[in-house]
PDB file of C-alpha atoms in Angstrom:
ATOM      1  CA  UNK A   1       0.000   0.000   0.000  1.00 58.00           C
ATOM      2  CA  UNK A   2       1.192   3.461  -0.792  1.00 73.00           C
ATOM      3  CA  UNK A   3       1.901   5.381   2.192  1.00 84.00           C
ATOM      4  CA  UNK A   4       0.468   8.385   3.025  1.00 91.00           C
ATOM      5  CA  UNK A   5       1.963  11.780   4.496  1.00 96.00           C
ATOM      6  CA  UNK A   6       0.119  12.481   7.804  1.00 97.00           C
ATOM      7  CA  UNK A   7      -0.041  15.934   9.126  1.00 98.00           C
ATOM      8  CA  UNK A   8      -1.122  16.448  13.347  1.00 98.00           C
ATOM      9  CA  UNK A   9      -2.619  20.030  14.068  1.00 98.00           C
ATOM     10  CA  UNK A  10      -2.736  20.305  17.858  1.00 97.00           C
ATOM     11  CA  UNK A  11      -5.138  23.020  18.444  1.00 96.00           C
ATOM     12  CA  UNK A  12      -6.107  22.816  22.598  1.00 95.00           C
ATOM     13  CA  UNK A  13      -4.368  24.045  25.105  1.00 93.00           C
ATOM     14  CA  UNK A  14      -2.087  21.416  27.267  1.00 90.00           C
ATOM     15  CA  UNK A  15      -3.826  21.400  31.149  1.00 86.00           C
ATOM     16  CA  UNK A  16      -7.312  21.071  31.271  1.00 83.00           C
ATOM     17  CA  UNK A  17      -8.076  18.264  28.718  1.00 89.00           C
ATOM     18  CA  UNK A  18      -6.043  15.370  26.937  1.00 91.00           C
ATOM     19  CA  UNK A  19      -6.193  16.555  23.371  1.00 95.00           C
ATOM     20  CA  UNK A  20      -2.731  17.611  23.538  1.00 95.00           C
ATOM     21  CA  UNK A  21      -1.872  14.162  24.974  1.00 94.00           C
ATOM     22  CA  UNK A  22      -3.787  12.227  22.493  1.00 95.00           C
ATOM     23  CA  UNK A  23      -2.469  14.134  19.615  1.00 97.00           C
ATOM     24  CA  UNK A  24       1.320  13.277  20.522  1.00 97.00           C
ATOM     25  CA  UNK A  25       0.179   9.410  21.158  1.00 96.00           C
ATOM     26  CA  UNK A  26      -1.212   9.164  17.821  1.00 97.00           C
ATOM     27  CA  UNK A  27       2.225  11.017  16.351  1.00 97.00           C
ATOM     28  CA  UNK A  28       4.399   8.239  18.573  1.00 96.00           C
ATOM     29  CA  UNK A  29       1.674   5.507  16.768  1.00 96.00           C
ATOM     30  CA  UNK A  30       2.944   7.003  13.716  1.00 95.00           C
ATOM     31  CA  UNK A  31       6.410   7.267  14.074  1.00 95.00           C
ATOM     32  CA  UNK A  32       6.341   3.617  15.414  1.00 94.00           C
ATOM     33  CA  UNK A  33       4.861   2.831  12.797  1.00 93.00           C
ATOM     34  CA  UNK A  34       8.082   3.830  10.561  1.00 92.00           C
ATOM     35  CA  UNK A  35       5.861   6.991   9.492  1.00 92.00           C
ATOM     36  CA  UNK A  36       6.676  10.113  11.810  1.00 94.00           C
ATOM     37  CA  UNK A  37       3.983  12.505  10.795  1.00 97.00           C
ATOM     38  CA  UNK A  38       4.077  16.056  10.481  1.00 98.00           C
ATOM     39  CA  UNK A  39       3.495  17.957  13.877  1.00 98.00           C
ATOM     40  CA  UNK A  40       2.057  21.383  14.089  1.00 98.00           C
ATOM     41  CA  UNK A  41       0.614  23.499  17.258  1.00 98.00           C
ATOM     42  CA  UNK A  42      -2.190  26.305  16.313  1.00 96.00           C
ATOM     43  CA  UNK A  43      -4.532  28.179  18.221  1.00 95.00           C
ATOM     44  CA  UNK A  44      -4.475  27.430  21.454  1.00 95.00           C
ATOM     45  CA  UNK A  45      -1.840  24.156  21.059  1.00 96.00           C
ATOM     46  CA  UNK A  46       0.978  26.598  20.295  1.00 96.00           C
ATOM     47  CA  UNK A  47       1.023  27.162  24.249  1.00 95.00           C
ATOM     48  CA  UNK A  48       1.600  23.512  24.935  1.00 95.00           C
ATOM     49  CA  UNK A  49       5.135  24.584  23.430  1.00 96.00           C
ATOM     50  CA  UNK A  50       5.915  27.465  26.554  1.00 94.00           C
ATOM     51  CA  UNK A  51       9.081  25.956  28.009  1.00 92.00           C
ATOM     52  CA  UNK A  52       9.267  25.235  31.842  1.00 86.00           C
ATOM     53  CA  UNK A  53       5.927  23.765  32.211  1.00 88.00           C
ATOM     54  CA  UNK A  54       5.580  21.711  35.673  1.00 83.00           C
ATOM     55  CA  UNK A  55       2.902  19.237  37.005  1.00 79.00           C
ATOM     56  CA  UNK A  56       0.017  20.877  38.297  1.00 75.00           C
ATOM     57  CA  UNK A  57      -1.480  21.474  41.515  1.00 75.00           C
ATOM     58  CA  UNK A  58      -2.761  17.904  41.470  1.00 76.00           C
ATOM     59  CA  UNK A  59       0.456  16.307  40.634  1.00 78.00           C
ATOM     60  CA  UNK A  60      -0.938  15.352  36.707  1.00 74.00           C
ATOM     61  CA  UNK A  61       2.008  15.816  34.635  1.00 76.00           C
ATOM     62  CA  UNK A  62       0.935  17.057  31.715  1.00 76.00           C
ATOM     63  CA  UNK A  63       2.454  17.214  28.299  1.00 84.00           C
ATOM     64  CA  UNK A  64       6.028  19.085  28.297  1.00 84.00           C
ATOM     65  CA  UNK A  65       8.278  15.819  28.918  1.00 86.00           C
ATOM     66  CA  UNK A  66       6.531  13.723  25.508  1.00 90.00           C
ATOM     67  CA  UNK A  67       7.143  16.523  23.985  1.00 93.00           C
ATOM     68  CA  UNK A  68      11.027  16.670  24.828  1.00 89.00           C
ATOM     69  CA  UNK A  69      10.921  13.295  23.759  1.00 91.00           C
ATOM     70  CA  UNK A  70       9.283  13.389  20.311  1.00 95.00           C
ATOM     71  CA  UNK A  71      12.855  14.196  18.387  1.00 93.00           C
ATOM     72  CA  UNK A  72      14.081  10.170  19.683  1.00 94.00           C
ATOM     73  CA  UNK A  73      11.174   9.135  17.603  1.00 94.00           C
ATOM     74  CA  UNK A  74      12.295  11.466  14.186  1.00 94.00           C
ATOM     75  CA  UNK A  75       9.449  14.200  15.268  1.00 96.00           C
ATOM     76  CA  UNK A  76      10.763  16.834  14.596  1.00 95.00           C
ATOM     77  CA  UNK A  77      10.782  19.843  14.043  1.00 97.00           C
ATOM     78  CA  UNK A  78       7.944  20.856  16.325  1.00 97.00           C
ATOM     79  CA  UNK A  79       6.038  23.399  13.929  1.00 98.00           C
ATOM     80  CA  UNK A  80       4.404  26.387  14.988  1.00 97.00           C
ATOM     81  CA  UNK A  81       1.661  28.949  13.801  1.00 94.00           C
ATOM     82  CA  UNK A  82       2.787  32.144  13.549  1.00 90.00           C
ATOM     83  CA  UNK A  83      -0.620  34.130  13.786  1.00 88.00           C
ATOM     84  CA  UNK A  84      -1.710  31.803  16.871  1.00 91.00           C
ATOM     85  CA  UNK A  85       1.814  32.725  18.398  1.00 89.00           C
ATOM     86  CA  UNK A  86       2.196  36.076  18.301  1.00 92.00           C
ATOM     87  CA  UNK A  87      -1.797  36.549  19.063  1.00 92.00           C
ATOM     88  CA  UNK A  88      -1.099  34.726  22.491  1.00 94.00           C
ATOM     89  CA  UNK A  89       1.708  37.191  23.084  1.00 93.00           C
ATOM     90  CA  UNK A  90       4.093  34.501  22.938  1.00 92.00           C
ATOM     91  CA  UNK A  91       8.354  35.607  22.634  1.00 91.00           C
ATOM     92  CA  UNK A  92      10.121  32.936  20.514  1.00 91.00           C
ATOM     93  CA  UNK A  93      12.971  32.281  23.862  1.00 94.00           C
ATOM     94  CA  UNK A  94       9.550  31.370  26.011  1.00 94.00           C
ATOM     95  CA  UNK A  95       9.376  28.167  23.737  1.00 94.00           C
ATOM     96  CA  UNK A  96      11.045  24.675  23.935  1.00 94.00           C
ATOM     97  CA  UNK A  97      14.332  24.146  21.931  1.00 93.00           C
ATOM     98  CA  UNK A  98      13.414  22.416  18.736  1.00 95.00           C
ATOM     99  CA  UNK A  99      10.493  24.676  17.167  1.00 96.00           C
ATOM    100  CA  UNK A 100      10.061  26.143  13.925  1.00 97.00           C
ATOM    101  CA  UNK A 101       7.638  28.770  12.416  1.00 97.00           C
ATOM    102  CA  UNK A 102       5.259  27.138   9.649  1.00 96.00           C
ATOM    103  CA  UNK A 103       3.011  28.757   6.957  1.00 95.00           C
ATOM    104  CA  UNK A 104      -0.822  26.855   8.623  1.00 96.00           C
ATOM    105  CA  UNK A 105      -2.153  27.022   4.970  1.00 96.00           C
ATOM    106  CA  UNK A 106       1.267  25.291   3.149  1.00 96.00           C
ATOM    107  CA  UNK A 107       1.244  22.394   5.480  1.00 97.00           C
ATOM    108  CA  UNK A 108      -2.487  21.205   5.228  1.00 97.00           C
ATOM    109  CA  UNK A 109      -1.987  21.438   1.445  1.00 97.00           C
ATOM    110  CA  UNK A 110       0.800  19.387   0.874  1.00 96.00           C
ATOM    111  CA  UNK A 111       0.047  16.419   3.111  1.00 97.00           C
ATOM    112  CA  UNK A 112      -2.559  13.965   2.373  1.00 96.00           C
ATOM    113  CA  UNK A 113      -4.483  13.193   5.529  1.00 96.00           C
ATOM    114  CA  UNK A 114      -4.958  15.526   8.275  1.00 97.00           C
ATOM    115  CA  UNK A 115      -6.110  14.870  11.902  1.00 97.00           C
ATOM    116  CA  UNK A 116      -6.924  17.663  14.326  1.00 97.00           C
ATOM    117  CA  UNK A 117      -6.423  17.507  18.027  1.00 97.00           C
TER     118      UNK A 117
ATOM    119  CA  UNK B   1      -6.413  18.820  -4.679  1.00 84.00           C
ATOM    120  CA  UNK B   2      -8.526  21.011  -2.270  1.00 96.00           C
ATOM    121  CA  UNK B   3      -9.065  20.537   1.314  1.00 98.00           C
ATOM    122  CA  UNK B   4     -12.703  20.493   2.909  1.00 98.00           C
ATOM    123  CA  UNK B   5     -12.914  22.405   6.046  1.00 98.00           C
ATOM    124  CA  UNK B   6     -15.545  21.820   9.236  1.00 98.00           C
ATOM    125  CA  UNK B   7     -16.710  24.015  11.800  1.00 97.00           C
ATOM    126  CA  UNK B   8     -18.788  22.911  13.869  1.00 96.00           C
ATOM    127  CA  UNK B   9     -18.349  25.544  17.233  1.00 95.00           C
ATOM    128  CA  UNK B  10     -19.927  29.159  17.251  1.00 94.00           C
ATOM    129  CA  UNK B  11     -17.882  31.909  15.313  1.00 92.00           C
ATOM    130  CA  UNK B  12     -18.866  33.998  18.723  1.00 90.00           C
ATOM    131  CA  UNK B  13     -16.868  31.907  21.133  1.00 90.00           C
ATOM    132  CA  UNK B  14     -14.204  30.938  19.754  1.00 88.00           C
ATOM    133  CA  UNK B  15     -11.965  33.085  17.632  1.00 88.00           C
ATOM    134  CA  UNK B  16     -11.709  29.415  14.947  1.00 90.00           C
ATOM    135  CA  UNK B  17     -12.869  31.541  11.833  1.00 92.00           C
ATOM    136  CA  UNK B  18      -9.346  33.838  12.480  1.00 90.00           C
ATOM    137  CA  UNK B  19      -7.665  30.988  12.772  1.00 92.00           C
ATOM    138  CA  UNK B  20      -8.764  29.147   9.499  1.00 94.00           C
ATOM    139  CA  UNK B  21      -8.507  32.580   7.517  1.00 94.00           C
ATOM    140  CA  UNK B  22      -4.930  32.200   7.852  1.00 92.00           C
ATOM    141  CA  UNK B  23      -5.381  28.148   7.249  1.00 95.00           C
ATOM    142  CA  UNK B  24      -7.281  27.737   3.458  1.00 96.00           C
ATOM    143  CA  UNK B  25      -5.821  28.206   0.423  1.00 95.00           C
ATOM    144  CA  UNK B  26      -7.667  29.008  -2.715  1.00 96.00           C
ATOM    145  CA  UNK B  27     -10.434  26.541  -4.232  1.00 96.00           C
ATOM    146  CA  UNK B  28     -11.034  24.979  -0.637  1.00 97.00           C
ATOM    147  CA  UNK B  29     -14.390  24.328   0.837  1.00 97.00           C
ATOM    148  CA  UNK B  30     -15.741  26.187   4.312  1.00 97.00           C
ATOM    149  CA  UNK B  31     -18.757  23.576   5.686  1.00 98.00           C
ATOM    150  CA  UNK B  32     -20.276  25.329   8.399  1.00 97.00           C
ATOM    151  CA  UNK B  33     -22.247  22.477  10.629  1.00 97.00           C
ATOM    152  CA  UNK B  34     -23.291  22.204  14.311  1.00 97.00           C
ATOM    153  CA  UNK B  35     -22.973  25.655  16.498  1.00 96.00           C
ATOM    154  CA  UNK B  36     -21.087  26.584  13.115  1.00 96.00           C
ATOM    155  CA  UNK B  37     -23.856  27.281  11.360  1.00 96.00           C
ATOM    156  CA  UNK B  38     -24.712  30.466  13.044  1.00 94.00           C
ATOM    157  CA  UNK B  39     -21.471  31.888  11.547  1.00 93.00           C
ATOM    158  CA  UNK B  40     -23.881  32.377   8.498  1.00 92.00           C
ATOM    159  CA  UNK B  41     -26.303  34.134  10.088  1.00 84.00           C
ATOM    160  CA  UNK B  42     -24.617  37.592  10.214  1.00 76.00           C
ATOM    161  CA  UNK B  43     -21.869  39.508   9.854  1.00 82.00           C
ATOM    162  CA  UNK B  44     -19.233  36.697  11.122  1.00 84.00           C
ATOM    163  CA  UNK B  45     -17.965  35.745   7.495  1.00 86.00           C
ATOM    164  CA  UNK B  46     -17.975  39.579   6.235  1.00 85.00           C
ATOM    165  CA  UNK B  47     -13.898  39.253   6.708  1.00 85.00           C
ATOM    166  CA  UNK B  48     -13.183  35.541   5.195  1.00 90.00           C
ATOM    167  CA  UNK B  49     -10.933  35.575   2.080  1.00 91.00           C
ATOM    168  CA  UNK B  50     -11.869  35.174  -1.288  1.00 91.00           C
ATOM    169  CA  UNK B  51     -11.786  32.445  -3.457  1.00 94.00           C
ATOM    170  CA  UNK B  52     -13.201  29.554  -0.230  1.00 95.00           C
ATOM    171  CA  UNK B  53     -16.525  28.242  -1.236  1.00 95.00           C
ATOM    172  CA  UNK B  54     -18.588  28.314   1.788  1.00 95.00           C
ATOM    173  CA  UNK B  55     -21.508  25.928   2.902  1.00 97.00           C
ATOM    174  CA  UNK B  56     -23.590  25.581   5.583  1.00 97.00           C
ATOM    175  CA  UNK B  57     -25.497  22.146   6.228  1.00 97.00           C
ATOM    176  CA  UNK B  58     -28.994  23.181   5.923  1.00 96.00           C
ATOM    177  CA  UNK B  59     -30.338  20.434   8.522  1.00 96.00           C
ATOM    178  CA  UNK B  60     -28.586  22.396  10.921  1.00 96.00           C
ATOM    179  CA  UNK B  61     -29.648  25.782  10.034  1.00 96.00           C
ATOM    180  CA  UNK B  62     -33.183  24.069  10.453  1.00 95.00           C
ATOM    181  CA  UNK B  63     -33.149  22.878  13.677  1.00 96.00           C
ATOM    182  CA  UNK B  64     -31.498  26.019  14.957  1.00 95.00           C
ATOM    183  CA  UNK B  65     -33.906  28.426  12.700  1.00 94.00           C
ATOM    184  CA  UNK B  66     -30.967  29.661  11.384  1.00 93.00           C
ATOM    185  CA  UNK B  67     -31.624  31.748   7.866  1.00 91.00           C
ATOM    186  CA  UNK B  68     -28.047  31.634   5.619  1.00 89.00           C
ATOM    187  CA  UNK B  69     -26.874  34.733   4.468  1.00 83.00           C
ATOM    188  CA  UNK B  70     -25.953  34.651   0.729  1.00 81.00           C
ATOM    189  CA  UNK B  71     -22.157  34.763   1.068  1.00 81.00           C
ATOM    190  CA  UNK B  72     -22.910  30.282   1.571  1.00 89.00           C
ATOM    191  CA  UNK B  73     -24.734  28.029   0.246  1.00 92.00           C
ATOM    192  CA  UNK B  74     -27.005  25.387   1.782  1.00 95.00           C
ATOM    193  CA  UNK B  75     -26.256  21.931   1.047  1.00 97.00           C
ATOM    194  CA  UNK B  76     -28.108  18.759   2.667  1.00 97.00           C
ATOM    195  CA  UNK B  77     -26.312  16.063   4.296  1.00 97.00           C
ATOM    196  CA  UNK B  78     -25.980  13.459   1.068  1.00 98.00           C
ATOM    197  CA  UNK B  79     -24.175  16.681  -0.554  1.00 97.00           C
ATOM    198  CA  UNK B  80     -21.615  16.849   2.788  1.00 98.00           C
ATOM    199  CA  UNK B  81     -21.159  13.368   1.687  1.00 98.00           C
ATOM    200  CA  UNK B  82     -20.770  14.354  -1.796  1.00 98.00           C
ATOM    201  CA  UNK B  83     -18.107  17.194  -0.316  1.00 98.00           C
ATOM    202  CA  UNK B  84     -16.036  14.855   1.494  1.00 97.00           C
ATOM    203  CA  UNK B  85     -15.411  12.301  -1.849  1.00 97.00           C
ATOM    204  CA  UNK B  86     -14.463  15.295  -4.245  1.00 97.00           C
ATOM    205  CA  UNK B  87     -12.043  17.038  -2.007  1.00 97.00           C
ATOM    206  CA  UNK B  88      -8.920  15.541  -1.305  1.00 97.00           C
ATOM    207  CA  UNK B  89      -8.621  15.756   2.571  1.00 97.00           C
ATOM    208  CA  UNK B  90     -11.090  16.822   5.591  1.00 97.00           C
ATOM    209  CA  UNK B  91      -9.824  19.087   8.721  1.00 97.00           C
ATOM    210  CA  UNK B  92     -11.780  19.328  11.665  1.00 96.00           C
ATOM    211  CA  UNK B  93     -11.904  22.383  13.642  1.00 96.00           C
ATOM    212  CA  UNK B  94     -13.472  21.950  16.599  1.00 92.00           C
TER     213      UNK B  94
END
């Protein structure tokens, strides 16, 4: 079967639900898979990428070490939205190492399958 | 090779139609559906770039008494079907 490029648009910010979560899981099912999919954070997902993120008040630890851990699996880089970034009043040196600005409109185009999270 | 687009939350609490301004390209297809729908019942798509066909599933505008401005179209759920085979991929914004 012809494989397929796979592009994953987190869109939800990282406490308060598990989007973020299941969004990386299905990238890892990918990449273990032998197909790493493209990962991109919009909207609200971009803040899932603020660096120095710690468990929260009930100890759940959130999304900030799979996300360290996505380049061992060939995920990388982590892209970013620019409009969702700069509307958040993000700085680029708040962010993990390993993210890179994408155009939102360029990536959905050239991939052929596109799951939102 | 054009993507088709769904919105199914309200244009008035969420700020998802900014977001996919900046995310269609030309010759892509807007379907409004759910809570979405009442994106077409005012002013909400006024600002939405050119060259996006927009839709809005007219079961939805039903049940929510929902009257379509004319900047989309209605289209019943076999043609949503219909949307879905011609277009090359489907992104969810919800």
């Amino acid at each position: 079967m012809e494989s397929k490029s796979i592009l994953v648009i987190v869109r939800h910010p990282p406490h308060g639900s598990s989007w973020v979560r299941e969004g990386l899981e299905t990238a890892l099912v990918g990449a273990a898979l032998g197909q790493p999919p493209t990962l991109l954070f919009s909207g609200d997902g971009v803040l899932a990428l603020l660096a120095q993120q710690q468990r929260g008040a009930l100890g759940q630890k959130g999304s900030a070490a799979m996300l360290e851990g996505l380049s061992l699996y060939d995920i990388e880089p982590l892209w970013y939205d620019q409009y969702s970034f700069e509307s958040r009043g993000i700085d680029v040196e708040q962010l993990i190492p390993g993210c890179q600005q994408g155009c939102i409109a360029e990536m959905i185009a050239r991939h052929d399958v596109v799951m939102s999270f | 090779m054009s993507t088709l687009h769904l919105v199914n939350r309200s244009p008035f609490a969420t700020r998802i139609l900014d977001e996919l301004a900046a995310a269609v390209c030309e010759g892509d297809h807007v379907l409004l559906i759910e809570d979405g729908v009442y994106a077409a019942n005012g002013t909400a798509l006024d600002d939405f770039p050119g060259g996006v066909e927009l839709w809005v599933l007219e079961e939805d505008c039903i049940s929510r008494g929902v009257a379509p401005s004319d900047a989309s179209r209605r289209v019943s759920m076999a043609g949503f079907v219909d949307l879905t085979a011609t277009t090359h991929r489907t992104v969810s914004w919800f």
